[in-house]
Coordinates of C-alpha atoms in Angstrom, one line a residue:
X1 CA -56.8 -122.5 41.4
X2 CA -57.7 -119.3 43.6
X3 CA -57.1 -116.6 41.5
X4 CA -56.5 -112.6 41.8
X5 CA -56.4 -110.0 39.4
X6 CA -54.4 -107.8 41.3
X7 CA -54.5 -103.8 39.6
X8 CA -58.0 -104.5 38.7
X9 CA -58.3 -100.8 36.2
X10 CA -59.7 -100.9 33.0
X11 CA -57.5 -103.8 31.5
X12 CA -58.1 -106.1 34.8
X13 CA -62.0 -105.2 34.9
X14 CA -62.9 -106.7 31.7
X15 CA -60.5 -109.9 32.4
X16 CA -62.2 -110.2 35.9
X17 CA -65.8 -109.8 34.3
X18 CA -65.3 -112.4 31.8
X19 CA -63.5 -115.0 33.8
X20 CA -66.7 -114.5 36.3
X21 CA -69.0 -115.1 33.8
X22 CA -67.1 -118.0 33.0
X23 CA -67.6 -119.6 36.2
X24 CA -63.8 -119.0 37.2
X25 CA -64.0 -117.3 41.1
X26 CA -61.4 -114.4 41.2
X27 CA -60.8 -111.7 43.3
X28 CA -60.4 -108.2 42.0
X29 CA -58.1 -106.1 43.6
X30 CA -57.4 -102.4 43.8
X31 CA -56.3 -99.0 46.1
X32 CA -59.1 -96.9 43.9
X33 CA -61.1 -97.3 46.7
X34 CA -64.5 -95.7 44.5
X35 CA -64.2 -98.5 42.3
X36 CA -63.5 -101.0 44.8
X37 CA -67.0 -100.3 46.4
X38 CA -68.9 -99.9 43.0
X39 CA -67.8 -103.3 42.0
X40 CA -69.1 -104.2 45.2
X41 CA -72.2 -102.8 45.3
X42 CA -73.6 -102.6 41.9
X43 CA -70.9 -105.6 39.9
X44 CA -69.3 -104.3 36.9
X45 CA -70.6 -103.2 33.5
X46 CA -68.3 -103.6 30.6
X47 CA -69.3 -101.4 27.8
X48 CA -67.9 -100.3 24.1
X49 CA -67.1 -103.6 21.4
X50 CA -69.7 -105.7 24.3
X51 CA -72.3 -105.1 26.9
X52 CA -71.6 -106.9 29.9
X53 CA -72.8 -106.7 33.7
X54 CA -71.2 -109.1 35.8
X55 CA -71.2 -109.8 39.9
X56 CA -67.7 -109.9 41.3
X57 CA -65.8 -110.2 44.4
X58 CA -63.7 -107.0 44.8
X59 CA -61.3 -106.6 47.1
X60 CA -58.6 -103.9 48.5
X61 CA -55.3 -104.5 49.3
X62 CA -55.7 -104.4 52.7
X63 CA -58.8 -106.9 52.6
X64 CA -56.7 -109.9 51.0
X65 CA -56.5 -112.9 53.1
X66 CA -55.0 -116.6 52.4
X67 CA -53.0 -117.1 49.3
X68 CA -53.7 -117.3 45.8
X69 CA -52.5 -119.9 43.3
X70 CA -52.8 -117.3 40.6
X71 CA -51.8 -113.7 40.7
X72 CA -52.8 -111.6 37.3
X73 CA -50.7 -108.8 37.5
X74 CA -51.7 -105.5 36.0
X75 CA -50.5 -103.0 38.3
X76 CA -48.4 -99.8 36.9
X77 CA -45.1 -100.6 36.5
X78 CA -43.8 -97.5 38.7
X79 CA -43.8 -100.0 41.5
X80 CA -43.3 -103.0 40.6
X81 CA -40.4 -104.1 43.2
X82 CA -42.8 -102.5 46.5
X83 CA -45.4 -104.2 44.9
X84 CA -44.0 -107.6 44.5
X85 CA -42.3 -107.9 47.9
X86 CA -46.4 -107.2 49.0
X87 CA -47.7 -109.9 46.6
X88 CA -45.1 -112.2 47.9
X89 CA -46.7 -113.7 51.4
X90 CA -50.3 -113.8 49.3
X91 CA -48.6 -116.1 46.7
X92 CA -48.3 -119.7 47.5
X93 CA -45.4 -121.5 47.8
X94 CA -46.2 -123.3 44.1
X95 CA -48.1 -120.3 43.0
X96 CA -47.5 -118.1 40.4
X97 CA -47.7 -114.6 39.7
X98 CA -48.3 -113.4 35.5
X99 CA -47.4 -110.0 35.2
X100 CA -49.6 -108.5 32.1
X101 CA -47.6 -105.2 32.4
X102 CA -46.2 -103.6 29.2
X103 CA -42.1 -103.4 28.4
X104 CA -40.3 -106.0 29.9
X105 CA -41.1 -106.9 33.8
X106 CA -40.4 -110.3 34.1
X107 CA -37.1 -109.9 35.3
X108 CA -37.5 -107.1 38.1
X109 CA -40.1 -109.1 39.3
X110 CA -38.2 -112.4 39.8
X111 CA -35.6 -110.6 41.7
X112 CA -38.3 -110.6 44.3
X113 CA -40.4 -113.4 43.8
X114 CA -38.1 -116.4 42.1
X115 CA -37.9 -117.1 38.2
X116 CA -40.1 -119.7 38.8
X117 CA -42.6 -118.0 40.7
X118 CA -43.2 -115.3 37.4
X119 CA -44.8 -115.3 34.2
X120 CA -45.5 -112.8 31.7
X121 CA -48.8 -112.6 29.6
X122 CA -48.3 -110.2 26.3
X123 CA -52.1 -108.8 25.6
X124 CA -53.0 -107.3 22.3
X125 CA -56.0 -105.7 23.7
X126 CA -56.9 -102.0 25.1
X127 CA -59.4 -100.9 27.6
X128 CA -60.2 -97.3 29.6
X129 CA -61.6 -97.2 32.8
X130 CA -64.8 -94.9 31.8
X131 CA -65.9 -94.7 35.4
X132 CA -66.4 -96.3 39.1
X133 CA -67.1 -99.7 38.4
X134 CA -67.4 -99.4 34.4
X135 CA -64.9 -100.4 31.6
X136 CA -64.8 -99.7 28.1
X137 CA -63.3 -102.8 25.7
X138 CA -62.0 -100.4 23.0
X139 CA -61.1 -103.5 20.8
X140 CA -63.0 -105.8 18.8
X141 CA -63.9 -108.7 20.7
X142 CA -62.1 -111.3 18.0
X143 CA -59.3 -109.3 19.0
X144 CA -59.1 -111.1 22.6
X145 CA -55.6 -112.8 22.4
X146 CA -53.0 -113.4 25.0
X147 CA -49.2 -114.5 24.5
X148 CA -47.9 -116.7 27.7
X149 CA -44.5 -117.3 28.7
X150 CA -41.5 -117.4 30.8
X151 CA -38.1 -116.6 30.4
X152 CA -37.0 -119.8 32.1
X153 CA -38.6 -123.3 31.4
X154 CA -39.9 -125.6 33.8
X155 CA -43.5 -124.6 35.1
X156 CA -45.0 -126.2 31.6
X157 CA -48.2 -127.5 33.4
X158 CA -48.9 -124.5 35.5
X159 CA -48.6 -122.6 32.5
X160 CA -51.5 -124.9 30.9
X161 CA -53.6 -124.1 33.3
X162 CA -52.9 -120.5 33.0
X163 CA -53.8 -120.9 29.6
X164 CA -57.0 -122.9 30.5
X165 CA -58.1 -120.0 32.7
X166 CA -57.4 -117.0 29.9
X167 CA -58.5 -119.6 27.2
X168 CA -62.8 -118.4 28.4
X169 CA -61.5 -115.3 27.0
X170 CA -59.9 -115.7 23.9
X171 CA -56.8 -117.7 22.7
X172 CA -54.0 -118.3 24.2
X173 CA -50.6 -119.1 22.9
X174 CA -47.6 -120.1 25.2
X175 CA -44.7 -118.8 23.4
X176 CA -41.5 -121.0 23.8
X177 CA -39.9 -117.6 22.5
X178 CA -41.3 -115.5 25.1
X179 CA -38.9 -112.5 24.9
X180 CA -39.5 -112.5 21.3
X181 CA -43.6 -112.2 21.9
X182 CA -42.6 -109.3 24.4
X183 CA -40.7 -107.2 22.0
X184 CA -43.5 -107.7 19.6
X185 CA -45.7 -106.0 22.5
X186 CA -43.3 -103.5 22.9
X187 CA -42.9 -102.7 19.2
X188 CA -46.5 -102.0 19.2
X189 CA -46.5 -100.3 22.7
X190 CA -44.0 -97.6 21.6
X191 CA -45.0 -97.0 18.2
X192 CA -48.7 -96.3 18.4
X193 CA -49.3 -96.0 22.5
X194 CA -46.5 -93.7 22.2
X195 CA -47.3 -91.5 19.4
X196 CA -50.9 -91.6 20.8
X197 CA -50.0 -90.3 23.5
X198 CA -48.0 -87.5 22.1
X199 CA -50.9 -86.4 20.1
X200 CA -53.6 -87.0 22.6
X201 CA -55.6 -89.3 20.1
X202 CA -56.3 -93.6 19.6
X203 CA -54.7 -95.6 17.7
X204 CA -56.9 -95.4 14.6
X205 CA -56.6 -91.9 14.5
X206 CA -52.8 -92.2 14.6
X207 CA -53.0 -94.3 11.9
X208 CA -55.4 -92.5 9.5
X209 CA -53.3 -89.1 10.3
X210 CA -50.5 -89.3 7.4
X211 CA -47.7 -87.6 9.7
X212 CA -48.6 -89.5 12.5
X213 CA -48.4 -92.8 10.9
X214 CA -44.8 -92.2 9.4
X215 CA -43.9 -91.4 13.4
X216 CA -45.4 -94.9 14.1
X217 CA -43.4 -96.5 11.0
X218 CA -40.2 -95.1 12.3
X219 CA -40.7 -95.8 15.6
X220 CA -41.3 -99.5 14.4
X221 CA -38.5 -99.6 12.3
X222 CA -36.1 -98.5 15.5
X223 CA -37.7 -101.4 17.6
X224 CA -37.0 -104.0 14.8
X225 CA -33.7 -102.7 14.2
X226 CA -32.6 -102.9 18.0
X227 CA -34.7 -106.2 18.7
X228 CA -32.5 -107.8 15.8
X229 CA -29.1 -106.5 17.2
X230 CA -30.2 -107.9 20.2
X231 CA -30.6 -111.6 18.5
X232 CA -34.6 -110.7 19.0
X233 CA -36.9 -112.9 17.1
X234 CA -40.1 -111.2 17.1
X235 CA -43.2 -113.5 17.3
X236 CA -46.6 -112.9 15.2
X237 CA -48.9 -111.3 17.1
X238 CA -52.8 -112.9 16.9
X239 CA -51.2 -114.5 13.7
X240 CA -49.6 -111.8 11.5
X241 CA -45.7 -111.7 11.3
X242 CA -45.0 -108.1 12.1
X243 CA -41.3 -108.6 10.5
X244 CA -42.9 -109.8 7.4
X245 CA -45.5 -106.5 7.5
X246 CA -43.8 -103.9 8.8
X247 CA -40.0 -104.2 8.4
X248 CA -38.3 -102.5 5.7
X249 CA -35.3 -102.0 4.1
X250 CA -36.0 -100.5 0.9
X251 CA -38.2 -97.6 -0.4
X252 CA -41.1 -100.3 -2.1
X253 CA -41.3 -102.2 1.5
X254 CA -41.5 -99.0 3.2
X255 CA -44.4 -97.9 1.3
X256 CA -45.9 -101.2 1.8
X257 CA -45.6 -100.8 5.6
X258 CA -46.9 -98.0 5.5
X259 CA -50.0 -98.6 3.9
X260 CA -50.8 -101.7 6.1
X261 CA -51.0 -99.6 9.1
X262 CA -54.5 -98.6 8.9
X263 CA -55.5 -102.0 8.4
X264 CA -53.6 -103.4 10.9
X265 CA -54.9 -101.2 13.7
X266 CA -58.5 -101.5 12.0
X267 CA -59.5 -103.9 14.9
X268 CA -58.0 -101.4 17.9
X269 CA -58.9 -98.2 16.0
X270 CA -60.8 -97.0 19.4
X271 CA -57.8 -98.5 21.6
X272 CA -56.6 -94.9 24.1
X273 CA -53.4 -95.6 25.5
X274 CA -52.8 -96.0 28.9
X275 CA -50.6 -93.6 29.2
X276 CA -52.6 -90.9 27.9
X277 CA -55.5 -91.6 29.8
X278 CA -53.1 -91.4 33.3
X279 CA -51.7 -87.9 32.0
X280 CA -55.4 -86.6 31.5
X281 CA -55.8 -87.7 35.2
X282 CA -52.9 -86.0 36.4
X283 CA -50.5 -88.7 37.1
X284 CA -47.5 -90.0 36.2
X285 CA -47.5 -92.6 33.6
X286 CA -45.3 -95.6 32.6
X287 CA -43.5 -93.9 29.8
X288 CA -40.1 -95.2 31.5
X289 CA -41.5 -98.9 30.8
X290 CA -42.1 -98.2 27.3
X291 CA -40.8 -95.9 24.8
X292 CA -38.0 -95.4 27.3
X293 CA -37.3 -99.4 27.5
X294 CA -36.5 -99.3 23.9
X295 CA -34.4 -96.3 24.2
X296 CA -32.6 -98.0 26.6
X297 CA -32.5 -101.2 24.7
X298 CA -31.5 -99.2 22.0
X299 CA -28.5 -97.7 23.7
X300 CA -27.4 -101.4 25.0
X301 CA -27.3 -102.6 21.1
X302 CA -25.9 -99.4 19.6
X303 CA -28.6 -98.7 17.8
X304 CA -29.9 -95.0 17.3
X305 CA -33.4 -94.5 18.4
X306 CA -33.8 -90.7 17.7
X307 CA -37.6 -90.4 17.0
X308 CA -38.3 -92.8 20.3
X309 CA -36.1 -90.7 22.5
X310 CA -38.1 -87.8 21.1
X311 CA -41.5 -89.3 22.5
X312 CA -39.9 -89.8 25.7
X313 CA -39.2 -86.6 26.1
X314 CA -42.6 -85.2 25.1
X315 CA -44.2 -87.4 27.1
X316 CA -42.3 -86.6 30.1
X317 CA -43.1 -82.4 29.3
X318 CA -46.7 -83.8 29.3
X319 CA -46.4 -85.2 33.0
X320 CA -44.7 -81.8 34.0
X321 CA -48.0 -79.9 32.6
X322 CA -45.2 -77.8 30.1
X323 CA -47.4 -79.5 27.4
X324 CA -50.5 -80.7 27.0
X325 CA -51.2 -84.0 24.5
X326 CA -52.7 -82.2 21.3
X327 CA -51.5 -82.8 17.2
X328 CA -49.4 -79.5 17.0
X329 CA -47.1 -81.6 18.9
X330 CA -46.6 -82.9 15.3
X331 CA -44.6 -80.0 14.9
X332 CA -41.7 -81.2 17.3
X333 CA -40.9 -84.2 14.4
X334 CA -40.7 -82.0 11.4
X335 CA -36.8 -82.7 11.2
X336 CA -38.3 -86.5 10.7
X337 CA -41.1 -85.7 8.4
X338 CA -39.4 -84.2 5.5

């Protein structure tokens, strides 16, 4: 299969380096034009949980030619209906395009492209872009995993070989509930990227913070409680059942849950969001797609999501410049912390 990894920042970098090394040609593909040429002069160096310096073939946009079998997709999600009525004349007529965006892109993205052109991938890992041609894996390498699906059946073998590329990476599970797999995503998304981002710290450090975690925990307990309105099932993520862990209804379950956090997030304790490493850089970041999905969502199943809707609006003073990502924001969720 020709194969592109198109949005090739920190997340696409390490995929492209390891699917490279694996003997698997790909094309990476992205406007930063500085990291476009580093890749191309000097290959890529993956750093943090491994050490890796791979050759690659980077393209930009403009440089594409042909049509690819296999579009990764790991573009922002600001976009996403632009970018897929670009992707659409490089994607062949059987081809298919798997969107590894966060929230809940599949469907946008078929409005351009045809349900059975798209594909989602739900990834458990984090990377940051640390410079020009250099990524950062900022979770353990064991925690590799990807979640494949699509909201409507019938590309079954193309989705084997999907898996059979990502598989050099780490395992693979093709989710016949795929929407469930995506709110499990999204449950983790919100609750720790988002509170992360708030506070301008990782994940572990949201976790070992007592305040912060019970932000996380209520945050969680609003995605289950709208994904279950919703008739959600919520798949286990690299193995773990998240309901089973993390859901509550009592005061003993929620103590529970909240003293698995830390170990839960043991393997991603470096993991920055994405979103807070686009607000250190001055740009708008995919808030909307996130936290504000499930506030959305939330809204749609009559569910109150009052410490989410919080985040969102933090998050979006953050892009203004009115705030700045720091742990007095802690101070905004007092009402919830008492």
């Amino acid at each position: 299969m020709r194969t592109a990894i198109y949005g090739a920042g920190s997340l696409g970098t390490v995929l492209g380096a390891y699917l490279t090394r694996a003997g698997i040609e790909c094309d990476l593909i992205s406007r930063n034009k500085a990291h476009i040429t580093a890749l191309q002069q000097k290959g890529e160096h993956i750093v943090g949980k491994v050490d890796l310096t791979v050759g690659v073939s980077a393209l930009l946009p403009e440089q594409m030619q042909g049509t690819y079998d296999l579009i990764f997709l790991l573009t922002k999600q600001l976009e996403n209906r632009k970018v897929a009525t670009f992707l659409r004349s490089y994607l062949a007529k059987d081809g298919l395009l798997v969107t590894m965006q966060n929230g809940l892109p599949e469907s946008e993205l078929a409005q351009v492209l045809g349900a059975q052109r798209v594909a989602g991938c739900a990834i458990g890992w984090g990377a940051t872009l640390q410079a020009s041609g250099v990524a950062e894996l900022t979770s353990e390498p064991e925690a590799l995993a990807f979640s494949l699906g699509m909201l409507t059946p019938g590309r079954e073998e193309r989705l084997q070989a999907v898996a059979s590329v990502l598989g050099v990476m780490g395992p693979v599970t093709i989710e016949e509930n795929f929407i469930g797999a995506r709110w499990s995503k999204l449950l983790i998304n919100a609750s720790f990227s988002g509170t992360a981002t708030v506070l301008g710290c990782t994940f572990g450090e949201v976790a070992k913070d007592k305040k912060a975690r019970r932000i996380a925990q209520l945050i969680l307990k609003e995605c289950f409680d709208t994904g279950h309105s919703l008739g959600i099932t919520f798949e286990p993520v690299q193995g773990k059942n998240l309901e089973k862990l993390f859901d509550y209804q009592g005061r003993v379950k929620q103590k529970l849950s909240y003293l698995l956090i830390p170990l839960a997030m043991k393997k991603h304790a470096s993991l920055k969001p994405s979103m807070l490493q686009d607000i250190e850089k001055g740009k708008k970041c995919e808030v909307d797609s996130i936290n504000g999905i499930l506030s959305k969502e939330g809204k749609r199943a009559g569910i109150a999501t009052p410490v989410n809707d919080l985040v969102v609006q933090i998050i979006s003073r953050l892009e203004s410049g009115q705030l700045k990502p720091c742990r007095e924001n802690l101070g905004f969720f007092k009402a919830f912390l008492s």
